[in-house]
mmCIF file of N, CA and C in Angstrom:
data_model
loop_
_atom_site.group_PDB
_atom_site.id
_atom_site.type_symbol
_atom_site.label_atom_id
_atom_site.label_comp_id
_atom_site.label_asym_id
_atom_site.label_seq_id
_atom_site.Cartn_x
_atom_site.Cartn_y
_atom_site.Cartn_z
ATOM 1 N N MET A 1 -62.160 75.745 55.274
ATOM 2 C CA MET A 1 -60.844 75.658 56.864
ATOM 3 C C MET A 1 -60.262 77.112 55.975
ATOM 4 N N SER A 2 -60.190 78.342 56.468
ATOM 5 C CA SER A 2 -59.625 79.630 56.217
ATOM 6 C C SER A 2 -57.760 79.381 56.022
ATOM 7 N N ARG A 3 -57.084 80.020 55.200
ATOM 8 C CA ARG A 3 -55.979 80.184 55.281
ATOM 9 C C ARG A 3 -55.395 81.195 55.670
ATOM 10 N N ASN A 4 -54.180 81.107 56.577
ATOM 11 C CA ASN A 4 -53.836 82.523 57.163
ATOM 12 C C ASN A 4 -52.740 83.359 55.871
ATOM 13 N N PRO A 5 -52.909 84.175 55.084
ATOM 14 C CA PRO A 5 -51.696 84.055 54.187
ATOM 15 C C PRO A 5 -50.277 84.511 55.034
ATOM 16 N N GLY A 6 -50.410 84.846 55.929
ATOM 17 C CA GLY A 6 -49.108 85.004 56.861
ATOM 18 C C GLY A 6 -48.242 84.257 56.585
ATOM 19 N N ARG A 7 -48.969 83.058 57.374
ATOM 20 C CA ARG A 7 -48.262 82.028 58.049
ATOM 21 C C ARG A 7 -48.068 80.661 56.682
ATOM 22 N N PRO A 8 -46.908 79.793 57.104
ATOM 23 C CA PRO A 8 -46.988 79.019 55.881
ATOM 24 C C PRO A 8 -47.623 77.592 56.567
ATOM 25 N N LEU A 9 -47.935 77.036 55.453
ATOM 26 C CA LEU A 9 -48.588 75.661 55.833
ATOM 27 C C LEU A 9 -47.855 74.847 56.461
ATOM 28 N N SER A 10 -46.461 74.454 56.024
ATOM 29 C CA SER A 10 -45.598 73.607 56.550
ATOM 30 C C SER A 10 -44.447 74.713 56.963
ATOM 31 N N PRO A 11 -43.614 73.804 58.141
ATOM 32 C CA PRO A 11 -42.181 74.333 58.007
ATOM 33 C C PRO A 11 -41.053 74.565 57.331
ATOM 34 N N HIS A 12 -40.563 75.936 57.019
ATOM 35 C CA HIS A 12 -39.829 76.427 55.973
ATOM 36 C C HIS A 12 -38.638 76.696 56.667
ATOM 37 N N LEU A 13 -37.438 76.672 55.806
ATOM 38 C CA LEU A 13 -36.315 77.348 56.290
ATOM 39 C C LEU A 13 -36.222 78.463 57.014
ATOM 40 N N THR A 14 -36.714 79.466 56.836
ATOM 41 C CA THR A 14 -36.535 80.720 57.357
ATOM 42 C C THR A 14 -37.187 80.853 58.312
ATOM 43 N N ILE A 15 -37.934 79.746 59.048
ATOM 44 C CA ILE A 15 -38.597 79.703 60.273
ATOM 45 C C ILE A 15 -37.763 79.317 61.503
ATOM 46 N N TRP A 16 -36.678 77.952 61.020
ATOM 47 C CA TRP A 16 -36.095 77.364 61.572
ATOM 48 C C TRP A 16 -34.737 78.448 62.070
ATOM 49 N N LYS A 17 -34.198 78.380 63.390
ATOM 50 C CA LYS A 17 -32.667 78.662 63.168
ATOM 51 C C LYS A 17 -31.695 77.718 63.306
ATOM 52 N N TRP A 18 -31.003 78.117 62.375
ATOM 53 C CA TRP A 18 -29.752 77.405 61.900
ATOM 54 C C TRP A 18 -29.010 76.959 63.224
ATOM 55 N N GLY A 19 -28.591 75.798 63.332
ATOM 56 C CA GLY A 19 -27.676 75.357 64.439
ATOM 57 C C GLY A 19 -26.801 74.412 63.729
ATOM 58 N N PRO A 20 -25.568 73.697 64.582
ATOM 59 C CA PRO A 20 -24.570 72.661 64.327
ATOM 60 C C PRO A 20 -25.588 71.367 63.731
ATOM 61 N N HIS A 21 -26.222 71.028 64.299
ATOM 62 C CA HIS A 21 -26.750 69.870 63.879
ATOM 63 C C HIS A 21 -27.624 69.646 62.526
ATOM 64 N N MET A 22 -28.029 70.956 62.027
ATOM 65 C CA MET A 22 -28.060 71.250 60.673
ATOM 66 C C MET A 22 -26.997 71.312 59.754
ATOM 67 N N ALA A 23 -26.246 72.012 60.213
ATOM 68 C CA ALA A 23 -24.900 71.977 59.545
ATOM 69 C C ALA A 23 -23.740 70.515 59.161
ATOM 70 N N VAL A 24 -23.958 69.856 60.520
ATOM 71 C CA VAL A 24 -23.384 68.746 60.327
ATOM 72 C C VAL A 24 -24.085 68.030 59.209
ATOM 73 N N SER A 25 -25.338 68.121 59.408
ATOM 74 C CA SER A 25 -26.078 66.797 58.540
ATOM 75 C C SER A 25 -25.956 67.275 56.780
ATOM 76 N N ILE A 26 -25.884 68.090 56.730
ATOM 77 C CA ILE A 26 -26.225 69.085 55.469
ATOM 78 C C ILE A 26 -24.485 68.565 54.787
ATOM 79 N N LEU A 27 -23.413 68.562 55.543
ATOM 80 C CA LEU A 27 -22.191 68.142 55.607
ATOM 81 C C LEU A 27 -21.973 66.804 55.288
ATOM 82 N N HIS A 28 -22.670 65.766 55.856
ATOM 83 C CA HIS A 28 -22.812 64.567 55.983
ATOM 84 C C HIS A 28 -22.807 64.103 54.390
ATOM 85 N N ARG A 29 -24.015 64.279 53.958
ATOM 86 C CA ARG A 29 -24.967 64.053 52.672
ATOM 87 C C ARG A 29 -23.632 65.133 51.683
ATOM 88 N N ALA A 30 -22.848 65.915 51.856
ATOM 89 C CA ALA A 30 -22.032 66.692 50.788
ATOM 90 C C ALA A 30 -20.775 65.902 50.784
ATOM 91 N N THR A 31 -20.150 65.547 52.058
ATOM 92 C CA THR A 31 -19.105 64.836 51.806
ATOM 93 C C THR A 31 -19.324 64.007 51.038
ATOM 94 N N GLY A 32 -20.433 62.879 51.926
ATOM 95 C CA GLY A 32 -20.732 61.547 50.971
ATOM 96 C C GLY A 32 -20.398 61.602 49.307
ATOM 97 N N VAL A 33 -21.794 62.596 48.844
ATOM 98 C CA VAL A 33 -21.001 62.921 47.401
ATOM 99 C C VAL A 33 -20.340 63.066 46.970
ATOM 100 N N GLY A 34 -19.251 63.823 47.668
ATOM 101 C CA GLY A 34 -18.040 64.680 47.038
ATOM 102 C C GLY A 34 -17.060 63.435 47.051
ATOM 103 N N LEU A 35 -16.825 62.083 47.835
ATOM 104 C CA LEU A 35 -16.016 61.555 48.184
ATOM 105 C C LEU A 35 -16.547 60.369 46.800
ATOM 106 N N ALA A 36 -17.903 60.439 46.822
ATOM 107 C CA ALA A 36 -17.912 59.284 46.051
ATOM 108 C C ALA A 36 -17.372 59.735 44.364
ATOM 109 N N ILE A 37 -17.619 61.141 44.277
ATOM 110 C CA ILE A 37 -17.237 61.516 43.036
ATOM 111 C C ILE A 37 -16.113 61.874 42.726
ATOM 112 N N VAL A 38 -15.535 62.772 43.662
ATOM 113 C CA VAL A 38 -13.945 63.228 43.640
ATOM 114 C C VAL A 38 -13.061 61.949 43.461
ATOM 115 N N ALA A 39 -13.026 61.244 44.616
ATOM 116 C CA ALA A 39 -12.314 60.391 45.249
ATOM 117 C C ALA A 39 -12.182 58.991 43.999
ATOM 118 N N GLY A 40 -14.003 59.109 43.695
ATOM 119 C CA GLY A 40 -13.840 58.075 43.177
ATOM 120 C C GLY A 40 -13.139 57.937 41.084
ATOM 121 N N LEU A 41 -13.263 59.096 40.699
ATOM 122 C CA LEU A 41 -12.802 59.843 39.689
ATOM 123 C C LEU A 41 -11.532 59.559 39.990
ATOM 124 N N GLY A 42 -10.672 59.979 40.974
ATOM 125 C CA GLY A 42 -9.462 59.961 40.671
ATOM 126 C C GLY A 42 -8.997 58.837 40.945
ATOM 127 N N PHE A 43 -9.567 58.007 41.761
ATOM 128 C CA PHE A 43 -8.950 56.562 41.739
ATOM 129 C C PHE A 43 -9.104 55.837 40.080
ATOM 130 N N ILE A 44 -10.405 56.287 39.788
ATOM 131 C CA ILE A 44 -10.099 55.533 38.450
ATOM 132 C C ILE A 44 -9.221 56.372 37.054
ATOM 133 N N TRP A 45 -8.823 57.361 37.378
ATOM 134 C CA TRP A 45 -7.639 58.353 36.600
ATOM 135 C C TRP A 45 -6.437 57.540 37.132
ATOM 136 N N TRP A 46 -6.004 56.933 38.448
ATOM 137 C CA TRP A 46 -4.637 56.308 38.598
ATOM 138 C C TRP A 46 -4.842 55.011 38.014
ATOM 139 N N LEU A 47 -6.083 53.975 38.378
ATOM 140 C CA LEU A 47 -6.189 53.124 38.087
ATOM 141 C C LEU A 47 -5.994 52.821 36.281
ATOM 142 N N VAL A 48 -6.613 54.169 34.994
ATOM 143 C CA VAL A 48 -6.143 53.945 34.012
ATOM 144 C C VAL A 48 -4.801 54.534 33.664
ATOM 145 N N ALA A 49 -4.582 55.789 34.457
ATOM 146 C CA ALA A 49 -2.908 55.844 34.055
ATOM 147 C C ALA A 49 -1.810 54.817 34.251
ATOM 148 N N ALA A 50 -2.053 54.168 35.570
ATOM 149 C CA ALA A 50 -0.972 53.087 36.003
ATOM 150 C C ALA A 50 -1.212 51.696 34.875
ATOM 151 N N ALA A 51 -1.959 51.557 34.057
ATOM 152 C CA ALA A 51 -2.490 50.493 33.291
ATOM 153 C C ALA A 51 -2.322 50.902 31.848
ATOM 154 N N SER A 52 -1.702 52.389 31.538
ATOM 155 C CA SER A 52 -1.560 53.365 30.447
ATOM 156 C C SER A 52 -0.158 52.870 29.941
ATOM 157 N N GLY A 53 0.501 52.818 30.871
ATOM 158 C CA GLY A 53 2.078 53.287 30.948
ATOM 159 C C GLY A 53 2.487 54.326 31.756
ATOM 160 N N PRO A 54 3.923 54.374 31.322
ATOM 161 C CA PRO A 54 4.673 55.207 32.057
ATOM 162 C C PRO A 54 4.355 56.889 31.812
ATOM 163 N N ASP A 55 4.325 56.913 30.555
ATOM 164 C CA ASP A 55 3.948 58.369 30.277
ATOM 165 C C ASP A 55 2.842 58.815 30.973
ATOM 166 N N ALA A 56 1.490 58.119 30.603
ATOM 167 C CA ALA A 56 0.293 58.038 31.504
ATOM 168 C C ALA A 56 0.305 58.591 32.856
ATOM 169 N N TYR A 57 1.192 57.663 33.740
ATOM 170 C CA TYR A 57 1.608 57.795 35.082
ATOM 171 C C TYR A 57 2.212 59.112 35.232
ATOM 172 N N ALA A 58 3.113 59.303 34.404
ATOM 173 C CA ALA A 58 3.862 60.634 35.014
ATOM 174 C C ALA A 58 3.173 62.059 34.778
ATOM 175 N N THR A 59 2.050 61.672 33.879
ATOM 176 C CA THR A 59 1.132 62.664 34.039
ATOM 177 C C THR A 59 0.065 62.903 35.075
ATOM 178 N N PHE A 60 -0.187 61.588 35.477
ATOM 179 C CA PHE A 60 -0.823 61.493 36.906
ATOM 180 C C PHE A 60 -0.142 61.954 37.580
ATOM 181 N N TYR A 61 0.723 61.325 37.794
ATOM 182 C CA TYR A 61 1.734 61.894 39.273
ATOM 183 C C TYR A 61 1.946 63.448 39.272
ATOM 184 N N LYS A 62 2.356 63.921 38.032
ATOM 185 C CA LYS A 62 2.521 65.412 37.958
ATOM 186 C C LYS A 62 1.401 66.273 38.630
ATOM 187 N N VAL A 63 -0.035 66.210 38.262
ATOM 188 C CA VAL A 63 -1.063 66.670 38.891
ATOM 189 C C VAL A 63 -1.093 66.224 39.940
ATOM 190 N N ALA A 64 -1.194 65.257 40.836
ATOM 191 C CA ALA A 64 -1.373 64.649 41.887
ATOM 192 C C ALA A 64 -0.367 65.610 42.694
ATOM 193 N N THR A 65 0.918 65.736 42.170
ATOM 194 C CA THR A 65 1.642 66.388 43.301
ATOM 195 C C THR A 65 2.194 67.914 43.145
ATOM 196 N N SER A 66 1.246 68.166 42.389
ATOM 197 C CA SER A 66 0.994 69.532 42.135
ATOM 198 C C SER A 66 0.554 70.168 43.229
ATOM 199 N N TRP A 67 0.212 71.816 43.540
ATOM 200 C CA TRP A 67 -0.267 72.290 44.415
ATOM 201 C C TRP A 67 -1.449 72.354 44.480
ATOM 202 N N PHE A 68 -2.051 71.989 43.362
ATOM 203 C CA PHE A 68 -3.955 71.732 43.122
ATOM 204 C C PHE A 68 -4.303 70.159 43.743
ATOM 205 N N GLY A 69 -2.918 68.829 43.210
ATOM 206 C CA GLY A 69 -3.417 68.021 43.695
ATOM 207 C C GLY A 69 -3.656 68.368 45.409
ATOM 208 N N TYR A 70 -2.368 68.138 45.877
ATOM 209 C CA TYR A 70 -2.272 68.729 47.672
ATOM 210 C C TYR A 70 -3.790 68.989 48.066
ATOM 211 N N LEU A 71 -4.082 69.782 47.221
ATOM 212 C CA LEU A 71 -5.767 70.832 47.748
ATOM 213 C C LEU A 71 -6.597 69.586 47.762
ATOM 214 N N VAL A 72 -6.491 69.050 46.411
ATOM 215 C CA VAL A 72 -7.631 67.948 46.692
ATOM 216 C C VAL A 72 -7.639 66.846 47.591
ATOM 217 N N ALA A 73 -6.459 66.755 47.730
ATOM 218 C CA ALA A 73 -5.835 65.423 48.750
ATOM 219 C C ALA A 73 -6.415 66.005 49.864
ATOM 220 N N ILE A 74 -6.035 67.098 50.454
ATOM 221 C CA ILE A 74 -6.590 67.597 51.937
ATOM 222 C C ILE A 74 -7.973 67.731 52.350
ATOM 223 N N GLY A 75 -8.544 68.582 50.852
ATOM 224 C CA GLY A 75 -9.749 68.369 50.797
ATOM 225 C C GLY A 75 -10.598 67.074 50.657
ATOM 226 N N LEU A 76 -10.202 65.949 50.037
ATOM 227 C CA LEU A 76 -10.572 64.546 50.744
ATOM 228 C C LEU A 76 -10.272 64.153 51.964
ATOM 229 N N THR A 77 -9.557 64.446 52.396
ATOM 230 C CA THR A 77 -9.050 63.753 54.067
ATOM 231 C C THR A 77 -9.910 64.564 54.844
ATOM 232 N N TRP A 78 -10.216 65.946 54.509
ATOM 233 C CA TRP A 78 -10.869 66.635 55.555
ATOM 234 C C TRP A 78 -12.801 65.875 55.085
ATOM 235 N N ALA A 79 -13.047 65.664 53.915
ATOM 236 C CA ALA A 79 -14.431 64.928 53.717
ATOM 237 C C ALA A 79 -14.589 64.118 54.306
ATOM 238 N N PHE A 80 -13.233 62.934 54.260
ATOM 239 C CA PHE A 80 -13.406 61.368 54.882
ATOM 240 C C PHE A 80 -13.865 61.657 56.370
ATOM 241 N N PHE A 81 -12.779 62.142 57.046
ATOM 242 C CA PHE A 81 -12.949 62.548 58.563
ATOM 243 C C PHE A 81 -13.914 63.498 59.226
ATOM 244 N N GLN A 82 -14.850 64.379 58.194
ATOM 245 C CA GLN A 82 -15.926 65.123 58.733
ATOM 246 C C GLN A 82 -17.366 63.674 58.319
ATOM 247 N N HIS A 83 -17.247 62.941 57.073
ATOM 248 C CA HIS A 83 -18.094 62.045 57.130
ATOM 249 C C HIS A 83 -18.005 60.818 58.199
ATOM 250 N N LEU A 84 -16.851 60.588 58.357
ATOM 251 C CA LEU A 84 -17.005 59.541 59.640
ATOM 252 C C LEU A 84 -17.155 59.664 60.561
ATOM 253 N N PHE A 85 -16.716 61.261 61.159
ATOM 254 C CA PHE A 85 -17.267 61.593 62.665
ATOM 255 C C PHE A 85 -18.666 61.743 62.744
ATOM 256 N N SER A 86 -19.299 62.269 61.426
ATOM 257 C CA SER A 86 -20.830 62.438 61.409
ATOM 258 C C SER A 86 -21.277 61.229 61.758
ATOM 259 N N ALA A 87 -20.749 60.287 60.821
ATOM 260 C CA ALA A 87 -21.546 58.817 61.094
ATOM 261 C C ALA A 87 -21.414 58.535 62.400
ATOM 262 N N LEU A 88 -20.374 58.627 63.334
ATOM 263 C CA LEU A 88 -20.301 57.551 64.536
ATOM 264 C C LEU A 88 -21.341 58.624 65.369
ATOM 265 N N ARG A 89 -21.823 60.112 65.188
ATOM 266 C CA ARG A 89 -22.434 60.397 65.768
ATOM 267 C C ARG A 89 -23.683 60.004 65.890
ATOM 268 N N HIS A 90 -24.039 59.705 63.994
ATOM 269 C CA HIS A 90 -25.381 59.442 64.314
ATOM 270 C C HIS A 90 -25.653 57.653 64.518
ATOM 271 N N PHE A 91 -24.531 57.364 64.673
ATOM 272 C CA PHE A 91 -24.425 55.947 65.479
ATOM 273 C C PHE A 91 -24.701 55.682 66.634
ATOM 274 N N VAL A 92 -24.147 56.588 67.183
ATOM 275 C CA VAL A 92 -24.767 56.512 68.931
ATOM 276 C C VAL A 92 -25.852 57.222 69.234
ATOM 277 N N MET A 93 -26.468 58.359 68.069
ATOM 278 C CA MET A 93 -27.776 58.627 68.255
ATOM 279 C C MET A 93 -28.628 57.436 67.635
ATOM 280 N N ASP A 94 -28.558 56.706 66.807
ATOM 281 C CA ASP A 94 -28.953 54.982 66.813
ATOM 282 C C ASP A 94 -29.340 53.855 67.835
ATOM 283 N N ILE A 95 -28.518 54.306 68.849
ATOM 284 C CA ILE A 95 -28.554 53.384 69.763
ATOM 285 C C ILE A 95 -29.598 53.936 70.880
ATOM 286 N N GLY A 96 -29.359 55.140 70.566
ATOM 287 C CA GLY A 96 -30.877 56.092 71.758
ATOM 288 C C GLY A 96 -29.997 57.167 72.805
ATOM 289 N N ALA A 97 -28.623 57.325 72.558
ATOM 290 C CA ALA A 97 -28.362 58.229 73.190
ATOM 291 C C ALA A 97 -28.022 59.663 72.204
ATOM 292 N N GLY A 98 -27.443 60.634 73.247
ATOM 293 C CA GLY A 98 -27.586 61.831 72.553
ATOM 294 C C GLY A 98 -28.230 62.882 71.922
ATOM 295 N N TYR A 99 -29.572 62.683 72.038
ATOM 296 C CA TYR A 99 -30.511 63.234 71.552
ATOM 297 C C TYR A 99 -30.812 64.929 72.644
ATOM 298 N N GLU A 100 -30.428 64.597 73.442
ATOM 299 C CA GLU A 100 -30.577 65.726 74.579
ATOM 300 C C GLU A 100 -29.960 66.883 73.651
ATOM 301 N N LEU A 101 -30.463 68.112 73.902
ATOM 302 C CA LEU A 101 -30.146 69.249 72.939
ATOM 303 C C LEU A 101 -28.827 69.955 73.207
ATOM 304 N N LYS A 102 -28.342 69.817 74.692
ATOM 305 C CA LYS A 102 -26.878 70.557 74.778
ATOM 306 C C LYS A 102 -25.813 69.233 74.090
ATOM 307 N N VAL A 103 -26.464 67.735 74.134
ATOM 308 C CA VAL A 103 -25.059 66.499 73.880
ATOM 309 C C VAL A 103 -25.460 66.941 72.470
ATOM 310 N N ASN A 104 -26.510 66.650 72.067
ATOM 311 C CA ASN A 104 -26.213 66.818 70.389
ATOM 312 C C ASN A 104 -25.655 68.055 69.641
ATOM 313 N N ARG A 105 -25.866 69.268 70.374
ATOM 314 C CA ARG A 105 -25.276 70.350 69.859
ATOM 315 C C ARG A 105 -23.565 70.232 69.966
ATOM 316 N N ALA A 106 -23.196 69.862 71.142
ATOM 317 C CA ALA A 106 -21.924 69.323 71.404
ATOM 318 C C ALA A 106 -21.335 68.421 70.277
ATOM 319 N N ALA A 107 -21.982 67.044 69.926
ATOM 320 C CA ALA A 107 -21.544 66.224 69.026
ATOM 321 C C ALA A 107 -21.493 66.355 67.955
ATOM 322 N N ALA A 108 -22.500 67.337 67.319
ATOM 323 C CA ALA A 108 -22.251 68.328 66.160
ATOM 324 C C ALA A 108 -21.024 69.025 65.849
ATOM 325 N N ILE A 109 -20.725 69.991 66.765
ATOM 326 C CA ILE A 109 -19.487 70.658 67.013
ATOM 327 C C ILE A 109 -18.555 69.678 66.647
ATOM 328 N N ALA A 110 -18.615 69.012 67.850
ATOM 329 C CA ALA A 110 -16.917 67.973 67.990
ATOM 330 C C ALA A 110 -17.170 67.446 66.540
ATOM 331 N N ALA A 111 -17.543 66.626 65.727
ATOM 332 C CA ALA A 111 -17.921 65.956 64.817
ATOM 333 C C ALA A 111 -16.890 67.280 63.443
ATOM 334 N N MET A 112 -17.223 68.236 63.795
ATOM 335 C CA MET A 112 -16.923 69.304 62.791
ATOM 336 C C MET A 112 -15.671 69.491 62.847
ATOM 337 N N ALA A 113 -15.654 69.816 64.194
ATOM 338 C CA ALA A 113 -13.940 70.129 64.631
ATOM 339 C C ALA A 113 -12.967 69.143 64.519
ATOM 340 N N GLY A 114 -13.311 68.022 65.443
ATOM 341 C CA GLY A 114 -12.603 67.002 64.921
ATOM 342 C C GLY A 114 -12.215 66.581 63.209
ATOM 343 N N ALA A 115 -13.173 66.936 62.648
ATOM 344 C CA ALA A 115 -12.209 66.869 61.121
ATOM 345 C C ALA A 115 -11.676 67.723 60.659
ATOM 346 N N VAL A 116 -11.600 68.744 60.858
ATOM 347 C CA VAL A 116 -10.383 69.931 61.005
ATOM 348 C C VAL A 116 -9.157 69.540 61.569
ATOM 349 N N VAL A 117 -9.364 69.020 62.796
ATOM 350 C CA VAL A 117 -8.110 69.367 63.870
ATOM 351 C C VAL A 117 -7.356 67.669 62.919
ATOM 352 N N VAL A 118 -8.283 66.820 62.566
ATOM 353 C CA VAL A 118 -7.338 65.336 62.203
ATOM 354 C C VAL A 118 -6.913 66.140 61.016
ATOM 355 N N THR A 119 -7.615 66.168 60.314
ATOM 356 C CA THR A 119 -6.968 66.617 58.635
ATOM 357 C C THR A 119 -5.762 67.410 58.958
ATOM 358 N N VAL A 120 -5.476 68.517 59.896
ATOM 359 C CA VAL A 120 -4.383 69.308 60.204
ATOM 360 C C VAL A 120 -3.127 68.452 60.944
ATOM 361 N N LEU A 121 -4.077 67.438 61.578
ATOM 362 C CA LEU A 121 -2.833 66.628 62.312
ATOM 363 C C LEU A 121 -2.251 65.652 61.293
ATOM 364 N N ILE A 122 -2.902 65.469 60.361
ATOM 365 C CA ILE A 122 -2.107 64.418 59.477
ATOM 366 C C ILE A 122 -1.293 65.242 58.338
ATOM 367 N N TRP A 123 -1.760 66.410 57.570
ATOM 368 C CA TRP A 123 -1.358 67.114 56.648
ATOM 369 C C TRP A 123 0.085 67.930 56.834
ATOM 370 N N ALA A 124 -0.071 68.284 58.563
ATOM 371 C CA ALA A 124 0.759 69.510 58.802
ATOM 372 C C ALA A 124 2.452 68.947 58.460
ATOM 373 N N PRO A 125 2.514 67.851 59.319
ATOM 374 C CA PRO A 125 3.798 67.246 59.094
ATOM 375 C C PRO A 125 4.100 67.008 57.314
ATOM 376 N N ILE A 126 3.596 66.739 56.716
ATOM 377 C CA ILE A 126 3.635 66.458 55.266
ATOM 378 C C ILE A 126 4.005 67.474 54.515
ATOM 379 N N LEU A 127 3.179 68.669 54.305
ATOM 380 C CA LEU A 127 3.338 69.461 54.124
ATOM 381 C C LEU A 127 4.350 70.675 54.378
ATOM 382 N N LEU A 128 4.776 70.706 56.165
ATOM 383 C CA LEU A 128 6.079 71.099 56.441
ATOM 384 C C LEU A 128 7.163 70.387 55.210
ATOM 385 N N SER A 129 6.985 69.193 55.839
ATOM 386 C CA SER A 129 8.602 68.218 54.892
ATOM 387 C C SER A 129 8.617 68.618 53.285
ATOM 388 N N LEU A 130 7.379 69.148 52.829
ATOM 389 C CA LEU A 130 7.751 69.102 51.461
ATOM 390 C C LEU A 130 8.261 70.605 51.550
ATOM 391 N N SER A 131 7.649 71.733 52.193
ATOM 392 C CA SER A 131 8.250 72.644 51.914
ATOM 393 C C SER A 131 9.878 72.844 52.331
ATOM 394 N N LYS A 132 10.196 72.050 53.066
ATOM 395 C CA LYS A 132 11.698 72.269 53.743
ATOM 396 C C LYS A 132 12.610 71.727 52.238
ATOM 397 N N GLY A 133 11.930 70.469 51.910
ATOM 398 C CA GLY A 133 12.424 70.221 50.439
ATOM 399 C C GLY A 133 12.718 70.788 49.643
ATOM 400 N N ALA A 134 11.721 71.756 49.563
ATOM 401 C CA ALA A 134 11.913 73.098 48.182
ATOM 402 C C ALA A 134 13.076 74.013 48.559
ATOM 403 N N ASN A 135 13.375 74.100 49.619
ATOM 404 C CA ASN A 135 14.362 74.893 49.960
ATOM 405 C C ASN A 135 15.242 74.851 49.464
#
C-alpha cells in the first residue's frame, strides 16, 4: 500500500472548517473543568474562611467583593450558563433531534449567545446598583 505524502492518514484540525458546533463542544469541556476547579477552590476557601473566624472571613469577603472577585463571579456565571445550555443542547440531541445541519448550527449559536445574554441580565442590575452606591 503506497502512501501519498501530501495527504494525512486521518482527519486533522487543518482539514475541518471550524463551526459553532465545534466551539460549543470545546467550551462545554472548558467550562466544566473551569467550574470544577475555580468554583470548587472558591467554595473551599469560603468554607475554611468561615470556619477560621472573623479575620479570615473578612479577608475572603474583601477579595470576593473586589473588582477581581466580581470579575471571577461574572466569569463563573457565564461558565455555568454556557455549560448548562450546552448540556441542554446535547440532551435534545440525545433524544434524536437537532442533528440537521441548520438546526445544529442554530442550537450551538443559541447556547453561546444565551449564556452571554443571561449573564448580562443577571449582572447588569447588580453592577449598576454597586456603581450608584459608590457615588
